[in-house]
Short mmCIF file of C-alpha atoms in Angstrom, two decimals:
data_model
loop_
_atom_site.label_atom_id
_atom_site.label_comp_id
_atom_site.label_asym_id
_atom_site.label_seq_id
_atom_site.Cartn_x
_atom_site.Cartn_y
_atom_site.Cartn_z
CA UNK A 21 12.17 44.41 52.02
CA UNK A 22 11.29 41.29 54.33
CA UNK A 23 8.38 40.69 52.72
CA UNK A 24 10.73 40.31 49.25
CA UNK A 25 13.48 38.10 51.23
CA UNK A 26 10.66 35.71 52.23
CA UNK A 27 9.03 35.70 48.63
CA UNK A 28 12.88 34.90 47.62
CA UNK A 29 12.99 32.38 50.19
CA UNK A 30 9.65 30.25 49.41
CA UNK A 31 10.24 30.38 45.93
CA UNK A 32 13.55 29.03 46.54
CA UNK A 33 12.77 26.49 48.81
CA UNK A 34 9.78 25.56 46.27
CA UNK A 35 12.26 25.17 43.33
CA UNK A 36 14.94 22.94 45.86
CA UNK A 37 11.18 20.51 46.94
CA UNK A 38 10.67 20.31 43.41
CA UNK A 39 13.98 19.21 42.76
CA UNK A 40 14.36 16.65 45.45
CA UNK A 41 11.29 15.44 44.60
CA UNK A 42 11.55 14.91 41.04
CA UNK A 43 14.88 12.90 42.14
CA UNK A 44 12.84 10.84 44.51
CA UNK A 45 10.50 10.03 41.58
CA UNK A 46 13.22 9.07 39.41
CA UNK A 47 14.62 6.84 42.49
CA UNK A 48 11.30 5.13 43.39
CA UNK A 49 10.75 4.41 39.37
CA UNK A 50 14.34 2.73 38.65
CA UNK A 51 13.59 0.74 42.35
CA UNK A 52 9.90 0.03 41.05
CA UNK A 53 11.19 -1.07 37.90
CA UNK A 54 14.27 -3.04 38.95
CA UNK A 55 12.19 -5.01 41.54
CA UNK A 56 9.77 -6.09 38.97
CA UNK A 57 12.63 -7.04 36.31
CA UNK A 58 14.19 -8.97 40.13
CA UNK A 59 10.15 -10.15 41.08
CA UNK A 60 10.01 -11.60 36.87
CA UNK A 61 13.57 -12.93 36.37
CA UNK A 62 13.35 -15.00 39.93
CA UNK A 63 10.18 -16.14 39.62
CA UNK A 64 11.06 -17.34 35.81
CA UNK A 65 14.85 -18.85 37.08
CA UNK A 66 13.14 -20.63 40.16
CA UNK A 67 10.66 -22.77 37.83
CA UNK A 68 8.14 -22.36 40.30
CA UNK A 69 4.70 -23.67 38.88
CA UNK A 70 2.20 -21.37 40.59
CA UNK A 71 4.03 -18.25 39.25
CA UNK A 72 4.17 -19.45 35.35
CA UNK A 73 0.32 -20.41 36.06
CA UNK A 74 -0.46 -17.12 37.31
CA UNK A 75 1.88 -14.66 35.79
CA UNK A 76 3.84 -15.78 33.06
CA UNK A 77 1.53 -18.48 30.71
CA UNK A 78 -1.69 -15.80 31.36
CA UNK A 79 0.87 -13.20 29.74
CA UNK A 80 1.63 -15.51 26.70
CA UNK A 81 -1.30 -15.87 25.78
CA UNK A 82 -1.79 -12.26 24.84
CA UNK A 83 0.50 -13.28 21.96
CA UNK A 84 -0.06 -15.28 18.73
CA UNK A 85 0.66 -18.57 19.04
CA UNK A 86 3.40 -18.63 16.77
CA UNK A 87 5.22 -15.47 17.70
CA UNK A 88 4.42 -17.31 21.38
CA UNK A 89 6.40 -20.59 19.83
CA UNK A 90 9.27 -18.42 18.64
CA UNK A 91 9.95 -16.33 21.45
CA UNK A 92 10.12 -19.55 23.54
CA UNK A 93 12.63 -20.78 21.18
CA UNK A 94 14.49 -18.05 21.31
CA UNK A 95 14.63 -17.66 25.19
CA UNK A 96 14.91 -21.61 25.40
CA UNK A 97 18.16 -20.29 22.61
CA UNK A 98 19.76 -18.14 24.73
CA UNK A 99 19.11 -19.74 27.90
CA UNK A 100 16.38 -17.62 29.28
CA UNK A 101 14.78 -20.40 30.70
CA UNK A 102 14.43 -21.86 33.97
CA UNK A 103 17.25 -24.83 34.83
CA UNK A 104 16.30 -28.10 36.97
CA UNK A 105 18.65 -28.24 38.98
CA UNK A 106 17.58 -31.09 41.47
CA UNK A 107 19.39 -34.45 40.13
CA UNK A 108 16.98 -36.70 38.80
CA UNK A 109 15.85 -40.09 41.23
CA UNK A 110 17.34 -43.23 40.01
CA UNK A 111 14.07 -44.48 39.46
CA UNK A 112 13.44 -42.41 36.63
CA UNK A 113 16.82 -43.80 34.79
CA UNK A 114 16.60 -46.04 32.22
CA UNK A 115 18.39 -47.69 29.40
CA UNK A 116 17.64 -48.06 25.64
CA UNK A 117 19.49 -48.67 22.64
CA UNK A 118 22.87 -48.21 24.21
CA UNK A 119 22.23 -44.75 25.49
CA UNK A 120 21.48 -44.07 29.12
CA UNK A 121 18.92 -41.91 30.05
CA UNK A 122 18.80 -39.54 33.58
CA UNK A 123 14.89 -39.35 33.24
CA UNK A 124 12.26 -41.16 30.27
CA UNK A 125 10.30 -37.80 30.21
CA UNK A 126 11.53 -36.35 25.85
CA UNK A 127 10.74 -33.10 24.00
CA UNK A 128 8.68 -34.22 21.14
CA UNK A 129 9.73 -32.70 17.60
CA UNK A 130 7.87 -29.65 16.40
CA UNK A 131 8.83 -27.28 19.51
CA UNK A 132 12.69 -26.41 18.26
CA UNK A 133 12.51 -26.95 14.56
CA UNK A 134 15.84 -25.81 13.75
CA UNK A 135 17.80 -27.28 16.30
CA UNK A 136 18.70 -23.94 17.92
CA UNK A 137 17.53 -24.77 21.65
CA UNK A 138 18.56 -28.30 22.41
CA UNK A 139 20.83 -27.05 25.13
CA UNK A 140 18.40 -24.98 26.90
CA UNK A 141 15.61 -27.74 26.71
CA UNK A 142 18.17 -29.90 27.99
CA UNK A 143 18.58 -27.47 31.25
CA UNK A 144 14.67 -27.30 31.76
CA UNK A 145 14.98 -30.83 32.77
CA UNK A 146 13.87 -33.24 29.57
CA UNK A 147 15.84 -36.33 29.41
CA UNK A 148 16.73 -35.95 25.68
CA UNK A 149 15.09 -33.61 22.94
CA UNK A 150 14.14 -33.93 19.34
CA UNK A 151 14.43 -31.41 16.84
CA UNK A 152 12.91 -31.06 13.38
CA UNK A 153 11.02 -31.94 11.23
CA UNK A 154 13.60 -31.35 9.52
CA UNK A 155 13.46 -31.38 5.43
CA UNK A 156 16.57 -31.33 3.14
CA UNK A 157 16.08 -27.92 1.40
CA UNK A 158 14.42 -24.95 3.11
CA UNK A 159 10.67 -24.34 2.76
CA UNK A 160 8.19 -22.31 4.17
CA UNK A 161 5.64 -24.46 5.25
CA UNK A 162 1.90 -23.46 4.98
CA UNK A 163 0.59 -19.99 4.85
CA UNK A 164 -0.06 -18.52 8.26
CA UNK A 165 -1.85 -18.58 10.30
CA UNK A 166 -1.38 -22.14 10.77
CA UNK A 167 -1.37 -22.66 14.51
CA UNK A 168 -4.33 -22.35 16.76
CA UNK A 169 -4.86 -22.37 20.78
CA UNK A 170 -8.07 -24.21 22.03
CA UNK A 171 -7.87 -22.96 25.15
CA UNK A 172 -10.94 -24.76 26.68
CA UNK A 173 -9.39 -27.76 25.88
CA UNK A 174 -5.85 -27.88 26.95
CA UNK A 175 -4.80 -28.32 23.07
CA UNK A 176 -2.99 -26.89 19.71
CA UNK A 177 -4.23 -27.60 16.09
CA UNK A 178 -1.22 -26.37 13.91
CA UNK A 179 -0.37 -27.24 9.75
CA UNK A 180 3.00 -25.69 9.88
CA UNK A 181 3.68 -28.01 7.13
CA UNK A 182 7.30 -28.81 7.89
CA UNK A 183 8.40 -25.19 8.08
CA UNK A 184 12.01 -25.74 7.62
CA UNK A 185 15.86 -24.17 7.41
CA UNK A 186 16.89 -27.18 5.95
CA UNK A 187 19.89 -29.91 6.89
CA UNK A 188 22.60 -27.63 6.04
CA UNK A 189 21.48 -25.24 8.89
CA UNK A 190 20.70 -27.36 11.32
CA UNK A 191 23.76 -29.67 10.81
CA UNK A 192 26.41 -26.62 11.45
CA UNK A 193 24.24 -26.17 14.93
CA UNK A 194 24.47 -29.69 16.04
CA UNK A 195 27.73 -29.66 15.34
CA UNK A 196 28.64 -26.65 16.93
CA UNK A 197 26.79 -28.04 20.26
CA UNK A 198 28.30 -31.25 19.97
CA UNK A 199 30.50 -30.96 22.65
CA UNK A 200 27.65 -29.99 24.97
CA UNK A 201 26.59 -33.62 24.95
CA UNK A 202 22.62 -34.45 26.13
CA UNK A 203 21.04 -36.90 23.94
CA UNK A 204 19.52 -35.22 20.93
CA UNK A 205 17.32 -36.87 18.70
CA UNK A 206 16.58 -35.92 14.56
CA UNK A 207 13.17 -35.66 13.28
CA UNK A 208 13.53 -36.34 9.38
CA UNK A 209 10.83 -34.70 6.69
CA UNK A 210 10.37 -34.61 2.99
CA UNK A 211 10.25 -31.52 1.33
CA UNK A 212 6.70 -30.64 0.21
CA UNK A 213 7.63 -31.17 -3.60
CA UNK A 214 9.63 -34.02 -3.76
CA UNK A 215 9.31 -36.50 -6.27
CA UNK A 216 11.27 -39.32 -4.36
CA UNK A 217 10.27 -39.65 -0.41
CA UNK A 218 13.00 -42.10 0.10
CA UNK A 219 15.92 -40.45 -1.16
CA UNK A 220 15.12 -37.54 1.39
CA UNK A 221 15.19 -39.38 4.13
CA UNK A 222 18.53 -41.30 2.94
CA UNK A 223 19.74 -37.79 2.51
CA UNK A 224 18.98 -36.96 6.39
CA UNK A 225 20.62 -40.00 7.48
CA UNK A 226 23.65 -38.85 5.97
CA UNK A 227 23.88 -35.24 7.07
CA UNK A 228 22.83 -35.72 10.56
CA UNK A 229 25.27 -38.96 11.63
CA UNK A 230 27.79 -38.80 13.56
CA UNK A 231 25.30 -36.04 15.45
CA UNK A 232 22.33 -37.51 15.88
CA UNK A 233 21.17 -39.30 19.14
CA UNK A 234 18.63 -41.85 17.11
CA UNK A 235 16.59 -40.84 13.84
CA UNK A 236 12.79 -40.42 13.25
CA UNK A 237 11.13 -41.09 10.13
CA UNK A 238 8.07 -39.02 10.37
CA UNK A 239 5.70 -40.30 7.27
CA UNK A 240 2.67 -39.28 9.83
CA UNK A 241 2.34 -35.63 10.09
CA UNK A 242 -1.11 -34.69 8.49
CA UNK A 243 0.22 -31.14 7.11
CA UNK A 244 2.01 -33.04 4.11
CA UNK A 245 0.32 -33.51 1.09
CA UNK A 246 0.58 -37.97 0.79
CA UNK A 247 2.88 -38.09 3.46
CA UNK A 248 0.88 -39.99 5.68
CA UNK A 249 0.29 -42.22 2.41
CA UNK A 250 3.95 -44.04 3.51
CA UNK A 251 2.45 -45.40 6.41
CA UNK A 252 0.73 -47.89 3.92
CA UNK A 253 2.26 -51.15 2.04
CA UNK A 254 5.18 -51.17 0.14
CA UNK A 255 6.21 -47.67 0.58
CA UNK A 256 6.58 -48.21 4.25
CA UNK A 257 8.73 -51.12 3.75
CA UNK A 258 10.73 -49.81 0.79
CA UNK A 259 11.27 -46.97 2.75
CA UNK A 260 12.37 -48.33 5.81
CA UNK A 261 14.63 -50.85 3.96
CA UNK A 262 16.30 -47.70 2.40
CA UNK A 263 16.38 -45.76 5.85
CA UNK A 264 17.89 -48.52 7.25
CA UNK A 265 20.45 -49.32 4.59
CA UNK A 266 21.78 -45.99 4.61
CA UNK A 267 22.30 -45.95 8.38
CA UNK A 268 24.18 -49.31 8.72
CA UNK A 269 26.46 -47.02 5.91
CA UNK A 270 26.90 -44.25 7.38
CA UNK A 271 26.83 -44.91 11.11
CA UNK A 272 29.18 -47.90 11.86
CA UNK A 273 28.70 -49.54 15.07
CA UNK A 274 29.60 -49.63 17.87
CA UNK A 275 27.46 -46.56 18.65
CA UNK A 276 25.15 -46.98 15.82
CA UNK A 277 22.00 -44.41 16.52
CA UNK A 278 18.70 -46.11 16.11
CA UNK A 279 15.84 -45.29 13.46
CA UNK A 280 12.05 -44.79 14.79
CA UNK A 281 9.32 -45.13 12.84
CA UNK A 282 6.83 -42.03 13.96
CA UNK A 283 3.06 -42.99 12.96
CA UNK A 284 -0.06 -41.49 13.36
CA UNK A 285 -2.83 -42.36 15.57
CA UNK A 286 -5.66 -42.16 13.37
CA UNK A 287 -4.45 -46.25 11.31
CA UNK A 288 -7.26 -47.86 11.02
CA UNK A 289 -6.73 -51.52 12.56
CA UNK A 290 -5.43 -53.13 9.25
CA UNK A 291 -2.66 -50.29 9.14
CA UNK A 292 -1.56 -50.99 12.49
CA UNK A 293 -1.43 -54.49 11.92
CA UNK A 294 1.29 -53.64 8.50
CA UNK A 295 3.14 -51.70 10.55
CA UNK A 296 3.67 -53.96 13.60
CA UNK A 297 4.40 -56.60 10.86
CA UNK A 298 6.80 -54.36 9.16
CA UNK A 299 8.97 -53.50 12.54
CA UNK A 300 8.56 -57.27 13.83
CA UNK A 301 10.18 -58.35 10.37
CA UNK A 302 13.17 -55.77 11.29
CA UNK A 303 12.92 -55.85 14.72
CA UNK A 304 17.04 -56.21 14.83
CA UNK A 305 17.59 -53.45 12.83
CA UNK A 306 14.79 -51.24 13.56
CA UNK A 307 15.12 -49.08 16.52
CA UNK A 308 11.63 -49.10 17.22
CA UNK A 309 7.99 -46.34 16.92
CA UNK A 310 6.97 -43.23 18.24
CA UNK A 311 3.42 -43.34 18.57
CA UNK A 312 1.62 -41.17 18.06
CA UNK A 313 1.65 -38.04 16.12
CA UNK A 314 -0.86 -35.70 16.08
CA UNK A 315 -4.47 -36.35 15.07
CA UNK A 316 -6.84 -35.17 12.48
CA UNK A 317 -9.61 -36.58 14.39
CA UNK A 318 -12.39 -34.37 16.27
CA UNK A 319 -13.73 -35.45 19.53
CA UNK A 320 -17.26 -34.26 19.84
CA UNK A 321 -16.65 -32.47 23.33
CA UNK A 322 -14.35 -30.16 22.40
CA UNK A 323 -15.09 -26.39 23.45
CA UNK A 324 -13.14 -23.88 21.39
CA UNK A 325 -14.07 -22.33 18.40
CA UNK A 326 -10.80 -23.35 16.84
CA UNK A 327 -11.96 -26.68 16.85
CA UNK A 328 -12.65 -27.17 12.99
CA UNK A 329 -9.87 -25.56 11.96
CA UNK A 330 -7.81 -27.70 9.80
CA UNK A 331 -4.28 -29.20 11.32
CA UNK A 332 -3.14 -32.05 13.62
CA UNK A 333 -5.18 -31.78 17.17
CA UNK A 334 -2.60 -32.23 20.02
CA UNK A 335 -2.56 -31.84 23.60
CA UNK A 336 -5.27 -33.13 26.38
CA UNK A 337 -7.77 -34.34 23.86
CA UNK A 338 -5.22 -36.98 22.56
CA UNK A 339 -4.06 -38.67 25.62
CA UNK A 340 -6.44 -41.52 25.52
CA UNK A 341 -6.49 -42.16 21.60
CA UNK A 342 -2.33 -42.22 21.65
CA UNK A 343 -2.59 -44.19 25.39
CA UNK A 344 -4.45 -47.07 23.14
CA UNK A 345 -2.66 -46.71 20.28
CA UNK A 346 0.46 -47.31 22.40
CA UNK A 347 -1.32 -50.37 23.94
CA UNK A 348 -2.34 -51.83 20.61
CA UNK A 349 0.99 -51.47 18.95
CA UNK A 350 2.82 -52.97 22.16
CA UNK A 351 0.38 -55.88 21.72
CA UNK A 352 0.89 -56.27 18.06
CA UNK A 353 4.61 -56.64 18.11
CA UNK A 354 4.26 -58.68 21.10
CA UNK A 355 6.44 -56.20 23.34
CA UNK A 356 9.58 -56.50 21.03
CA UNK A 357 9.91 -53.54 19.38
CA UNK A 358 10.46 -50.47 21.70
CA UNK A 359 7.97 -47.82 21.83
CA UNK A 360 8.22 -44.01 22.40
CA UNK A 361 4.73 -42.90 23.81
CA UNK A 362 3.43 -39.29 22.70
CA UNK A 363 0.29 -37.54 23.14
CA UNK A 364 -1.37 -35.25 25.97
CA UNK A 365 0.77 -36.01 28.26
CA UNK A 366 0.41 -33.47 31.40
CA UNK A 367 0.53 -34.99 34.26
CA UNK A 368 2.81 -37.97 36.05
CA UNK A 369 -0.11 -40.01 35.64
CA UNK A 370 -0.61 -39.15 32.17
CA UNK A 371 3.42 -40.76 31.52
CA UNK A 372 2.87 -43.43 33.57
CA UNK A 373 -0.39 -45.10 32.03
CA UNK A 374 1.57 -44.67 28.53
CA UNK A 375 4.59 -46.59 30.67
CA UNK A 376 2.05 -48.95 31.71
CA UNK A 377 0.71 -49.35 28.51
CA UNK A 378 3.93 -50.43 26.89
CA UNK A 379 5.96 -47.10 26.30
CA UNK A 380 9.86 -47.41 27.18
CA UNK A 381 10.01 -43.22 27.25
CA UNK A 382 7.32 -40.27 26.64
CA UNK A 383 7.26 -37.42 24.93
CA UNK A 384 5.49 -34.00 25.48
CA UNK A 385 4.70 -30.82 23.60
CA UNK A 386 1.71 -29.28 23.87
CA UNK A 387 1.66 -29.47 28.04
CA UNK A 388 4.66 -27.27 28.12
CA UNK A 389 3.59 -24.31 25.86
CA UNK A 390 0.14 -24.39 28.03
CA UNK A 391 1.73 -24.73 31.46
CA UNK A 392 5.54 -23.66 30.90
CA UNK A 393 8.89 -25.44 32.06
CA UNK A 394 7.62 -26.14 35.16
CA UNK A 395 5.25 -29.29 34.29
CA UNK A 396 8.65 -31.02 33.17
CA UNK A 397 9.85 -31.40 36.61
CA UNK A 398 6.45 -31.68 38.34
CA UNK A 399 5.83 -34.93 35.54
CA UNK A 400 9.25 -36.61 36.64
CA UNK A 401 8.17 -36.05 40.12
CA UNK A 402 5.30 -37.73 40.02
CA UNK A 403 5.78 -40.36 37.53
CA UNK A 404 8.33 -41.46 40.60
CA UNK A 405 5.83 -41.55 43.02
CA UNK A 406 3.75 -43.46 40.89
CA UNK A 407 6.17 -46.11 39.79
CA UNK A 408 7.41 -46.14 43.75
CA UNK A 409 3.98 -46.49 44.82
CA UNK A 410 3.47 -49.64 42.33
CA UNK A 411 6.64 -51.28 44.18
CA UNK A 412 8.98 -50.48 40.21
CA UNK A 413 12.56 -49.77 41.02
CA UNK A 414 12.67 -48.30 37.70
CA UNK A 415 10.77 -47.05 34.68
CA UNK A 416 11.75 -50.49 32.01
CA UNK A 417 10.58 -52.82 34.80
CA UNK A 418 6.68 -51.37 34.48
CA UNK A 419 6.81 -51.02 30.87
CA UNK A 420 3.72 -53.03 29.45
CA UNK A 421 2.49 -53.83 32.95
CA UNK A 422 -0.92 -53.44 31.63
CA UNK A 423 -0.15 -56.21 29.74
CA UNK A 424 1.11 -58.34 32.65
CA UNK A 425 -0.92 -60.70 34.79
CA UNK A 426 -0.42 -59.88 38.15
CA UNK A 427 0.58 -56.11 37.74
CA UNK A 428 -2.70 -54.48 38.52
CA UNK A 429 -2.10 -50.84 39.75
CA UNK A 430 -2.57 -50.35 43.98
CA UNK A 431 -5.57 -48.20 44.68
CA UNK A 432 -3.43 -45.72 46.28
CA UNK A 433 -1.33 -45.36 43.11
CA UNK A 434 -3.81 -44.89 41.21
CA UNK A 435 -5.91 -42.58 43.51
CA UNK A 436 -2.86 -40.31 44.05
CA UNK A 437 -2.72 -40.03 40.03
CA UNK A 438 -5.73 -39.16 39.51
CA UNK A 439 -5.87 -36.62 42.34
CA UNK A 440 -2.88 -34.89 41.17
CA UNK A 441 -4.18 -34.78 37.64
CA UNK A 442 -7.36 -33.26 38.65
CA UNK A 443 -5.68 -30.70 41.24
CA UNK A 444 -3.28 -29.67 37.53
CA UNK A 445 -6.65 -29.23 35.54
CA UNK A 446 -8.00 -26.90 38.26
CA UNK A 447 -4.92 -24.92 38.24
CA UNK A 448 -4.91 -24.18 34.45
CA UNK A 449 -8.79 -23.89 34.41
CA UNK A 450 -7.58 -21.25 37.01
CA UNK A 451 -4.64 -19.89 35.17
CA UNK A 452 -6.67 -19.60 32.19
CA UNK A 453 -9.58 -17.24 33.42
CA UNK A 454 -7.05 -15.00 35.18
#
């Protein structure tokens, strides 16, 4: 009979172990799995560089590149993103058309093509965003896939091909932000089969004002069949006469948003020379360019074996051909016209030799989806440093320095840019073999 009771007893007790031990399972998995959601979500809402390096931008890559693109549209959407919150130095403030700027440092068109995460991108820091391209009917784009990483080289080659949802979709989200305020920029296209270029530009002016920080005529994408054909002769000035036009009727001043001219940076020197000519001849009217769009050109050094894949090259690779092109427009319009300076910008320095070169503001792209939000505020960081270091009180008063007798950089400016860009390549050579 004892020997039963204690059979009873151990059997019991095994079944209560069991019990309490299946509960402490079930405990230590919801505590394992809430502290990684906690570890993730505060390591993504603190912006802190080391972890996107190392944990998030690793796992993105494990993704396509455009599912990559949308989900960081979507979490830029519904504000899944980290949020600068440090103020921005009044060094970094500038003025430009009328419209005040906290920092020079832009979104470039081509991240949030349908205007649905201007807010967001706003929060991460950028001093204004653009959206689009945006055409006046929907269309696809180009077959997929149509975006590629090069990993080895810090770059993108997409032909998304204007991929868009149209004005009518992107209008009723611009105006449903438009209390939000930020300054928010409109990147007009041409749909793919249009007969008259012109008229759909005309047509963007008219949906988008009233909400548009400035325009963008972008006749320089190379994904277009003939687009970049506009760049050229009289299409480029009938077309900015007709841009223009319909502007100055729509948009009544005071408040009137500018029009930029977005080229490529693949003109040869003849085509540069037409277009400086063209903006000098409306240089009151004319907001001013955005130089440069992406390139078609292949640099012989590049690693990965997306390389030849047809597409616009952006990212790293670009820096110096844009960096010149800005120069050599800024010198061919004598400094007059205003220029917006975009291309492989990922670094401080990288902004600050396109200031230096003659840009007013700069635009980036490509640097965020290979090193996440963080690089926006590391970029205005040290862009201040840099223009501190140079003795600038603020960003207009070193535009075109290069250009300047007298304004040669001070070694240690320029030694503490080029040490910081070479301590951000190591990290993402890092981040990219982990």
């Amino acid at each position: 009979m004892r020997l039963l009771k204690n059979i009873f007893f151990f059997r019991g007790f095994e079944y209560v172990s069991k019990q309490k031990l299946k509960e402490k399972l079930k405990s230590m998995v919801k505590l394992t799995a809430g502290g990684t959601v906690a570890f993730y979500g505060i390591g993504l809402w603190s912006n802190n560089a080391k972890f996107y390096e190392s944990m998030v931008m690793p796992a993105v890559r494990w993704l396509d590149p455009e599912m990559a693109h949308r989900a960081a549209v979507l979490a830029a959407k519904y504000g899944l993103v980290p949020r600068d919150r440090s103020p921005d130095l009044a060094v970094l403030r500038t003025s430009l058309w009328g419209l005040e700027f906290d920092n020079p440092v832009g979104l470039a068109a081509g991240f949030d093509k349908h205007g649905e995460a201007c807010d967001g991108m706003l929060d991460v820091g950028f001093g204004f965003v653009e959206v689009g391209s945006v055409t006046p009917q929907p269309q696809p784009g180009n077959p997929q896939p149509r975006v590629f990483r090069l990993e080895e080289d810090d770059a993108v080659i997409n032909r998304y091909g204007f991929n868009s949802e149209g004005h009518a979709a992107v209008v009723e989200r611009l105006r449903a932000r438009r209390e939000a305020g930020g300054l928010v920029g409109v990147n007009l296209g041409k749909n793919k089969l249009s007969a008259d270029a012109a008229a759909d530009y005309v047509a963007g002016v008219n949906a988008f004002a009233g909400l548009a920080s400035y325009f963008v005529i972008n006749v320089s994408s190379p994904n277009t069949p003939g687009l970049r054909e506009l760049q050229k002769g009289d299409d480029l000035e009938r077309l900015l006469d007709s841009v223009l036009e319909a502007r100055d009727a729509a948009c009544p001043p005071p408040g009137r948003p500018p029009v930029l001219l977005k080229i490529a940076p693949d003109l040869s020197a003849e085509q540069r020379q037409h277009v400086a000519q063209c903006a000098l001849a409306r240089k009151e009217r004319l907001g001013g360019l955005i130089v440069s769009n992406t390139t078609i050109s292949r640099d012989a050094g590049l690693r990965s074996p997306h390389a030849a894949e047809t597409g616009g090259l952006s990212g790293r690779p670009l820096q110096k051909l844009s960096t010149d092109t800005v120069a050599d427009m800024y010198r061919l319009t004598n400094g007059q016209i205003p220029i917006v300076g975009v291309g492989g910008v990922f670094s401080g320095e990288d902004a600050y030799q396109k200031v230096r070169a003659g840009a007013s503001l700069v635009q980036l792209y490509t640097s965020l989806a290979v090193c996440g939000p963080p690089i926006v505020g590391e970029i205005k960081r040290q862009l201040a440093e840099l223009l501190t270091a140079d003795g600038f009180s603020s960003v207009s008063e070193a535009v075109g320095a290069d250009h300047r007798p007298g304004k040669t950089r001070t070694n240690s400016a320029a030694i503490h840019g080029r040490a910081v860009s070479e301590q951000i390549r190591a990290d993402l050579r890092t981040a990219a073999g982990s």
